[in-house]
Tab-separated table of C-alpha atoms in Angstrom:
chain	number	residue	atom	x	y	z
A	1	GLY	CA	-42.572	21.276	-1.589
A	2	ALA	CA	-38.972	21.804	-1.094
A	3	GLY	CA	-36.699	18.889	-0.849
A	4	VAL	CA	-33.237	18.469	0.918
A	5	SER	CA	-30.882	20.938	-0.257
A	6	GLN	CA	-27.055	20.949	0.092
A	7	SER	CA	-24.446	23.588	-0.491
A	8	PRO	CA	-22.160	24.092	-2.179
A	9	SER	CA	-22.874	21.775	-5.092
A	10	ASN	CA	-19.138	21.650	-5.740
A	11	LYS	CA	-16.121	22.460	-3.714
A	12	VAL	CA	-12.464	22.354	-4.775
A	13	THR	CA	-10.050	22.988	-1.969
A	14	GLU	CA	-6.384	22.619	-1.387
A	15	LYS	CA	-4.933	19.835	0.748
A	16	GLY	CA	-4.658	21.039	4.350
A	17	LYS	CA	-7.565	23.512	4.205
A	18	ASP	CA	-10.790	23.250	6.208
A	19	VAL	CA	-14.192	22.956	4.498
A	20	GLU	CA	-17.840	23.235	5.660
A	21	LEU	CA	-20.586	21.398	3.824
A	22	ARG	CA	-24.087	22.463	4.643
A	23	CYS	CA	-27.480	20.431	4.542
A	24	ASP	CA	-30.921	21.900	4.759
A	25	PRO	CA	-33.374	19.111	5.572
A	26	ILE	CA	-36.995	19.007	4.545
A	27	SER	CA	-38.822	21.298	7.027
A	28	GLY	CA	-40.097	19.410	10.102
A	29	HIS	CA	-37.817	16.351	9.569
A	30	THR	CA	-36.230	15.439	12.805
A	31	ALA	CA	-33.808	12.779	11.595
A	32	LEU	CA	-30.836	13.783	9.436
A	33	TYR	CA	-28.106	11.514	7.969
A	34	TRP	CA	-24.785	12.190	6.250
A	35	TYR	CA	-23.325	9.647	3.829
A	36	ARG	CA	-20.159	9.766	1.712
A	37	GLN	CA	-19.721	8.256	-1.704
A	38	SER	CA	-16.138	7.688	-2.878
A	39	LEU	CA	-14.628	5.499	-5.521
A	40	GLY	CA	-12.773	3.444	-3.039
A	41	GLN	CA	-15.374	2.976	-0.423
A	42	GLY	CA	-18.722	3.125	-2.189
A	43	LEU	CA	-21.756	4.673	-0.245
A	44	GLU	CA	-21.050	4.744	3.465
A	45	PHE	CA	-22.761	6.147	6.460
A	46	LEU	CA	-21.133	8.931	8.427
A	47	ILE	CA	-23.298	10.321	11.081
A	48	TYR	CA	-26.987	10.364	12.153
A	49	PHE	CA	-28.755	13.189	14.000
A	50	GLN	CA	-32.047	12.965	15.952
A	51	GLY	CA	-32.955	16.527	16.600
A	52	ASN	CA	-29.645	18.233	17.459
A	53	SER	CA	-28.087	15.246	19.055
A	54	ALA	CA	-25.961	12.647	17.225
A	55	PRO	CA	-26.694	9.157	18.682
A	56	ASP	CA	-24.427	7.585	16.023
A	57	LYS	CA	-21.197	8.977	14.885
A	58	SER	CA	-19.495	5.796	14.119
A	59	GLY	CA	-19.133	6.384	10.527
A	60	LEU	CA	-16.948	9.450	10.728
A	61	PRO	CA	-13.572	8.383	9.312
A	62	SER	CA	-11.307	10.407	11.590
A	63	ASP	CA	-11.249	13.010	14.171
A	64	ARG	CA	-10.757	15.683	11.311
A	65	PHE	CA	-14.437	15.069	10.627
A	66	SER	CA	-17.145	16.747	12.800
A	67	ALA	CA	-20.849	17.641	12.335
A	68	GLU	CA	-23.313	19.680	14.062
A	69	ARG	CA	-27.063	20.411	13.737
A	70	THR	CA	-28.678	23.502	15.220
A	71	GLY	CA	-32.276	24.315	15.754
A	72	GLY	CA	-33.240	20.743	14.783
A	73	SER	CA	-32.727	21.924	11.162
A	74	VAL	CA	-29.504	22.799	9.260
A	75	SER	CA	-26.495	20.593	9.552
A	76	THR	CA	-23.091	21.412	8.994
A	77	LEU	CA	-20.271	18.749	8.109
A	78	THR	CA	-16.816	20.104	8.767
A	79	ILE	CA	-13.528	18.588	7.464
A	80	GLN	CA	-10.434	19.891	9.015
A	81	ARG	CA	-7.080	19.694	7.386
A	82	THR	CA	-8.473	18.092	4.262
A	83	GLN	CA	-6.700	15.218	2.602
A	84	GLN	CA	-6.904	13.952	-0.925
A	85	GLU	CA	-8.656	10.782	0.238
A	86	ASP	CA	-11.531	13.138	1.537
A	87	SER	CA	-12.483	13.646	-2.074
A	88	ALA	CA	-15.903	12.244	-2.566
A	89	VAL	CA	-19.626	13.254	-2.955
A	90	TYR	CA	-21.283	13.983	0.453
A	91	LEU	CA	-24.936	13.147	0.479
A	92	CYS	CA	-27.348	14.289	3.144
A	93	ALA	CA	-30.763	12.715	3.772
A	94	SER	CA	-33.657	13.457	6.187
A	95	SER	CA	-36.740	11.820	7.335
A	96	LEU	CA	-39.583	12.838	9.454
A	97	VAL	CA	-38.505	10.551	12.127
A	98	ALA	CA	-35.869	7.919	12.340
A	99	GLY	CA	-37.188	4.659	11.047
A	100	ARG	CA	-40.426	3.821	12.477
A	101	GLN	CA	-42.794	5.376	15.084
A	102	GLY	CA	-46.271	4.329	16.049
A	103	GLY	CA	-46.286	1.612	13.632
A	104	VAL	CA	-45.661	3.860	10.678
A	105	SER	CA	-42.439	3.797	8.772
A	106	TYR	CA	-40.684	6.834	7.492
A	107	GLU	CA	-38.405	7.129	4.546
A	108	GLN	CA	-35.248	9.105	3.847
A	109	TYR	CA	-35.066	11.739	1.245
A	110	PHE	CA	-31.637	12.471	-0.275
A	111	GLY	CA	-30.232	15.790	-1.267
A	112	PRO	CA	-28.301	16.424	-4.426
A	113	GLY	CA	-24.907	16.109	-2.749
A	114	THR	CA	-21.792	18.206	-2.436
A	115	ARG	CA	-18.884	17.019	-4.712
A	116	LEU	CA	-15.625	17.673	-2.766
A	117	THR	CA	-12.255	17.585	-4.502
A	118	VAL	CA	-9.144	18.054	-2.519
A	119	THR	CA	-6.169	18.998	-4.667
B	1	GLU	CA	-20.748	-6.236	10.872
B	2	LEU	CA	-23.681	-5.476	8.578
B	3	LYS	CA	-22.844	-6.249	4.971
B	4	VAL	CA	-24.707	-5.888	1.706
B	5	GLU	CA	-23.339	-7.298	-1.404
B	6	GLN	CA	-24.317	-6.835	-4.890
B	7	ASN	CA	-23.379	-8.734	-7.959
B	8	PRO	CA	-22.475	-8.209	-10.598
B	9	LEU	CA	-20.678	-4.833	-10.083
B	10	PHE	CA	-20.491	-4.233	-13.882
B	11	LEU	CA	-23.222	-5.182	-16.378
B	12	SER	CA	-23.046	-4.549	-20.002
B	13	MET	CA	-26.335	-5.442	-21.687
B	14	GLN	CA	-27.655	-5.478	-25.210
B	15	GLU	CA	-31.016	-3.689	-25.814
B	16	GLY	CA	-33.855	-6.107	-25.580
B	17	LYS	CA	-32.144	-8.623	-23.300
B	18	ASN	CA	-33.098	-9.649	-19.895
B	19	TYR	CA	-30.876	-9.740	-16.723
B	20	THR	CA	-30.929	-9.899	-12.944
B	21	ILE	CA	-28.854	-7.979	-10.356
B	22	TYR	CA	-28.553	-9.780	-6.975
B	23	CYS	CA	-28.353	-8.199	-3.522
B	24	ASN	CA	-27.382	-10.254	-0.516
B	25	TYR	CA	-27.385	-8.974	3.068
B	26	SER	CA	-25.998	-10.230	6.222
B	27	THR	CA	-28.537	-9.613	8.806
B	28	THR	CA	-32.343	-9.044	9.308
B	29	SER	CA	-33.754	-5.683	8.338
B	30	ASP	CA	-37.212	-4.300	8.297
B	31	ARG	CA	-36.967	-3.122	4.663
B	32	LEU	CA	-34.779	-3.274	1.493
B	33	TYR	CA	-34.373	-0.443	-0.934
B	34	TRP	CA	-33.328	-0.162	-4.541
B	35	TYR	CA	-32.017	3.141	-5.914
B	36	ARG	CA	-31.021	4.439	-9.235
B	37	GLN	CA	-28.165	6.928	-9.689
B	38	ASP	CA	-27.295	8.743	-12.803
B	39	PRO	CA	-23.881	10.171	-13.349
B	40	GLY	CA	-23.419	13.407	-11.212
B	41	LYS	CA	-26.831	12.988	-9.690
B	42	SER	CA	-28.169	11.887	-6.308
B	43	LEU	CA	-30.152	8.916	-5.543
B	44	GLU	CA	-33.457	8.092	-7.007
B	45	SER	CA	-35.740	5.742	-4.988
B	46	LEU	CA	-36.916	2.919	-7.158
B	47	PHE	CA	-38.486	0.301	-4.728
B	48	VAL	CA	-39.048	-0.322	-1.115
B	49	LEU	CA	-39.612	-3.963	-0.190
B	50	LEU	CA	-41.033	-4.715	3.282
B	51	SER	CA	-41.755	-8.485	3.648
B	52	ASN	CA	-40.848	-11.828	2.523
B	53	GLY	CA	-42.040	-12.569	-0.914
B	54	ALA	CA	-42.696	-8.952	-1.811
B	55	VAL	CA	-42.503	-8.080	-5.478
B	56	LYS	CA	-42.756	-4.655	-7.127
B	57	GLN	CA	-42.736	-3.630	-10.710
B	58	GLU	CA	-42.270	-0.385	-12.417
B	59	GLY	CA	-41.953	-0.432	-16.166
B	60	ARG	CA	-39.021	-2.785	-17.196
B	61	LEU	CA	-37.885	-3.259	-13.543
B	62	MET	CA	-39.068	-5.758	-11.141
B	63	ALA	CA	-37.765	-6.063	-7.601
B	64	SER	CA	-38.293	-9.157	-5.190
B	65	LEU	CA	-37.428	-9.929	-1.596
B	66	ASP	CA	-36.645	-13.265	-0.020
B	67	THR	CA	-35.968	-12.409	3.753
B	68	LYS	CA	-35.220	-16.046	4.540
B	69	ALA	CA	-32.510	-16.178	2.114
B	70	ARG	CA	-31.502	-12.476	2.873
B	71	LEU	CA	-31.678	-11.955	-0.986
B	72	SER	CA	-33.299	-9.378	-3.064
B	73	THR	CA	-33.233	-9.271	-6.902
B	74	LEU	CA	-33.717	-6.503	-9.411
B	75	HIS	CA	-34.745	-7.973	-12.778
B	76	ILE	CA	-34.495	-5.997	-15.986
B	77	THR	CA	-36.767	-7.013	-18.836
B	78	ALA	CA	-36.032	-6.052	-22.434
B	79	ALA	CA	-33.479	-3.521	-21.529
B	80	VAL	CA	-33.359	-0.134	-23.245
B	81	HIS	CA	-30.611	2.542	-23.228
B	82	ASP	CA	-32.461	4.792	-20.850
B	83	LEU	CA	-31.860	2.238	-18.018
B	84	SER	CA	-28.141	2.868	-18.048
B	85	ALA	CA	-27.174	3.991	-14.634
B	86	THR	CA	-25.718	2.726	-11.385
B	87	TYR	CA	-28.137	0.618	-9.203
B	88	PHE	CA	-27.774	0.355	-5.354
B	89	CYS	CA	-29.609	-1.823	-2.997
B	90	ALA	CA	-29.695	-0.864	0.614
B	91	ILE	CA	-30.997	-2.243	3.930
B	92	ARG	CA	-32.288	-0.207	6.978
B	93	ASN	CA	-31.097	-0.569	10.404
B	94	ALA	CA	-34.138	-1.693	12.262
B	95	GLY	CA	-33.305	-0.555	15.687
B	96	GLY	CA	-30.429	0.636	18.265
B	97	THR	CA	-28.747	3.852	18.122
B	98	SER	CA	-28.815	4.070	14.315
B	99	TYR	CA	-32.325	3.563	13.657
B	100	GLY	CA	-33.114	4.337	10.152
B	101	LYS	CA	-29.468	4.302	8.976
B	102	LEU	CA	-28.900	2.645	5.559
B	103	THR	CA	-26.186	0.217	4.600
B	104	PHE	CA	-25.639	0.186	0.766
B	105	GLY	CA	-24.278	-2.373	-1.508
B	106	GLN	CA	-21.294	-1.633	-3.694
B	107	GLY	CA	-23.488	-0.597	-6.652
B	108	THR	CA	-24.015	-2.277	-10.201
B	109	ILE	CA	-22.938	-0.074	-13.049
B	110	LEU	CA	-25.362	-1.006	-15.908
B	111	THR	CA	-24.698	-0.004	-19.506
B	112	VAL	CA	-27.299	-0.941	-22.156
B	113	HIS	CA	-25.916	-0.731	-25.798
B	114	PRO	CA	-27.595	-1.295	-29.064
């Protein structure tokens, strides 16, 4: 079946512009995670959604970053007034539920990522 | 603060040799993952280790977990060029508001040469 998809696959933007990154999770997956992979910081967690709610936004690096999820499905990560340090690969992952439920553990499936370059 | 540390960060190996990548983590977790990443690609899940003493093998790769020492190892046997990639370990948050969140190690860039 279809996996996690992300769009665009590559995005080049000028410093100061806003960008939107999209994640389509696997159908029926209630948990959705955004991670960022950059040269300086490695792979780091940004935000986690359970349904349309975000119980943990602790990884968002500044108030220029925001994310939403609608209909318990598609999520959009928005970066306002982009800076060069925002250049990174943004990975999205989804799982049926977050972690464990009813004694059954559920794994995350990663999308291909969006490579963002801020010039 | 939850920390996951890998070493070495860079590993240059000769084909046919054996080597081990180490992953230490700072707090208990209900599972540990090993991922492979090829350049320009996403993460490919290699192993999920659940309990103390767990050992899993796939081809030339073998992963083990010691939860008491908070240590996992990824052992490479008789390396071949196709194993060249970046390898990440990660632990899963087992509760709280970020249930399921993964914390990653820095990654080990493995290069296998003739």
